Amino acid sequence: MILHVWTVLCSRSVIDIDSKNISIQNVIEQVEIAANPSPEGKIAIPMELVSFWARADPGIGIRGEARILFLQPSGKEAELLAYPLDLEDSPKARVRVNIAVVPVPEPGRYLFHVEYRLHEGESWQLVAKIPLDVNFRPEEDK
């Protein structure tokens, strides 16, 4: 079995070359947009979704697959990325996913769902819901 240890949304992460530890910089919990909501609205700010995975049994190698879904407040969802989880040769793995643009047509709480499964055809298991609150500050009439 694979354990999802944590996932965080941030503006950037840095891995120390000597210790191999990761530093998470500028955790992103909310975004304020200086505009009116629009059906075509998007935000293009640098974001990383960083996840830490580990073997449930440190002595047994395992492989699986993970994916990230992006859910809008209205319930509309899109798959952002699917990727392999390879814990055969290492008891742990960090995955850093760069996110360049996400659609934000409405204010409210957006969610990044992190899911995994061991084999193709199995049901996905939800392991994390990472919130991103989006607020709009309407442009003032001129």
Coordinates of C-alpha atoms in Angstrom, one line a residue:
M1 CA 0.0 0.0 0.0
I2 CA 1.0 3.6 -0.6
L3 CA 0.6 6.3 2.0
H4 CA -0.2 9.9 1.1
V5 CA 1.7 11.8 3.8
W6 CA 0.8 15.4 2.8
T7 CA 0.1 17.8 -0.1
V8 CA 0.4 21.6 -0.1
L9 CA -0.2 24.3 -2.6
C10 CA 2.5 26.9 -2.7
S11 CA 4.2 29.4 -5.0
R12 CA 7.5 27.5 -5.0
S13 CA 9.5 24.8 -3.3
V14 CA 13.2 24.3 -3.0
I15 CA 15.1 21.1 -2.3
D16 CA 18.3 21.5 -0.3
I17 CA 21.2 19.9 -2.2
D18 CA 23.0 18.6 1.0
S19 CA 20.1 17.5 3.2
K20 CA 17.7 16.7 0.4
N21 CA 15.0 18.3 2.6
I22 CA 12.3 20.5 0.9
S23 CA 11.4 24.0 1.8
I24 CA 7.9 25.1 1.0
Q25 CA 7.6 28.8 0.2
N26 CA 4.5 31.0 0.2
V27 CA 1.7 28.6 0.9
I28 CA -1.3 29.6 -1.1
E29 CA -4.6 29.5 0.6
Q30 CA -6.5 32.2 -1.2
V31 CA -6.3 34.5 -4.2
E32 CA -7.9 37.9 -4.7
I33 CA -8.5 38.9 -8.3
A34 CA -8.9 42.6 -9.2
A35 CA -11.7 42.0 -11.7
N36 CA -15.2 40.9 -12.1
P37 CA -15.9 37.2 -12.5
S38 CA -16.1 36.0 -16.1
P39 CA -17.0 32.6 -17.6
E40 CA -13.6 32.7 -19.4
G41 CA -11.7 33.8 -16.2
K42 CA -8.3 32.3 -15.5
I43 CA -5.5 32.9 -13.0
A44 CA -2.0 32.6 -14.2
I45 CA 0.2 32.8 -11.1
P46 CA 3.1 30.5 -10.4
M47 CA 1.8 27.6 -8.2
E48 CA 3.2 24.2 -7.2
L49 CA 1.2 21.4 -5.8
V50 CA 3.8 19.4 -3.7
S51 CA 3.0 15.9 -2.4
F52 CA 4.9 13.5 -0.2
W53 CA 4.2 9.8 -0.6
A54 CA 5.7 6.8 1.3
R55 CA 5.5 3.0 1.4
A56 CA 3.0 1.7 4.0
D57 CA 5.6 -1.0 4.7
P58 CA 9.1 0.5 4.4
G59 CA 10.6 -2.9 3.4
I60 CA 8.2 -3.6 0.5
G61 CA 8.5 -1.8 -2.8
I62 CA 5.4 -0.8 -4.6
R63 CA 4.1 1.1 -7.6
G64 CA 0.9 2.9 -8.3
E65 CA -0.6 6.0 -10.0
A66 CA -1.8 9.3 -8.8
R67 CA -3.8 12.1 -10.3
I68 CA -4.9 15.6 -9.5
L69 CA -8.4 16.9 -10.2
F70 CA -9.4 20.5 -10.1
L71 CA -13.0 21.2 -8.9
Q72 CA -14.8 24.5 -9.3
P73 CA -17.3 25.7 -6.6
S74 CA -20.1 24.8 -9.0
G75 CA -18.9 21.2 -9.1
K76 CA -17.3 21.2 -12.6
E77 CA -14.1 19.2 -12.5
A78 CA -11.1 18.7 -14.7
E79 CA -8.2 16.3 -14.5
L80 CA -5.0 18.4 -14.4
L81 CA -2.5 15.6 -14.4
A82 CA -1.9 11.9 -13.8
Y83 CA 1.5 10.5 -12.9
P84 CA 3.2 7.3 -11.8
L85 CA 4.1 6.6 -8.2
D86 CA 7.2 4.5 -8.1
L87 CA 8.3 3.4 -4.7
E88 CA 10.1 0.3 -5.8
D89 CA 13.6 1.5 -5.2
S90 CA 12.9 4.2 -2.6
P91 CA 10.7 4.2 0.4
K92 CA 9.4 7.7 -0.2
A93 CA 8.8 10.1 -3.1
R94 CA 8.1 13.8 -3.5
V95 CA 6.1 15.0 -6.5
R96 CA 6.2 18.7 -7.4
V97 CA 3.6 19.7 -10.0
N98 CA 3.8 23.1 -11.6
I99 CA 0.5 24.7 -12.3
A100 CA 0.6 27.6 -14.7
V101 CA -3.1 28.4 -15.3
V102 CA -6.4 27.4 -13.8
P103 CA -9.9 28.4 -14.8
V104 CA -11.7 30.6 -12.2
P105 CA -15.0 31.7 -13.6
E106 CA -16.7 32.3 -10.2
P107 CA -15.8 33.2 -6.7
G108 CA -15.7 30.6 -4.0
R109 CA -13.7 27.6 -2.8
Y110 CA -11.9 25.6 -5.5
L111 CA -10.4 22.2 -4.6
F112 CA -7.5 20.2 -5.8
H113 CA -8.3 16.6 -5.2
V114 CA -5.3 14.2 -4.9
E115 CA -6.2 10.6 -5.7
Y116 CA -4.3 7.4 -6.2
R117 CA -4.7 3.8 -7.2
L118 CA -2.4 0.8 -7.3
H119 CA -3.6 -0.7 -10.6
E120 CA -5.2 0.5 -13.8
G121 CA -8.9 -0.2 -13.7
E122 CA -9.2 0.1 -9.9
S123 CA -11.2 2.9 -8.4
W124 CA -9.4 6.0 -7.5
Q125 CA -8.9 6.7 -3.7
L126 CA -9.3 10.3 -2.6
V127 CA -6.4 11.1 -0.2
A128 CA -6.4 14.9 0.0
K129 CA -8.6 18.0 -0.7
I130 CA -6.5 21.1 -1.0
P131 CA -8.7 24.3 -0.9
L132 CA -8.0 27.5 -2.9
D133 CA -10.4 30.3 -2.0
V134 CA -10.9 32.8 -4.9
N135 CA -12.3 36.2 -4.2
F136 CA -13.1 38.9 -6.8
R137 CA -12.7 42.6 -6.1
P138 CA -14.9 44.1 -8.9
E139 CA -13.5 46.8 -11.0
E140 CA -15.0 50.1 -10.1
D141 CA -17.1 51.9 -12.7
K142 CA -15.2 54.8 -14.3

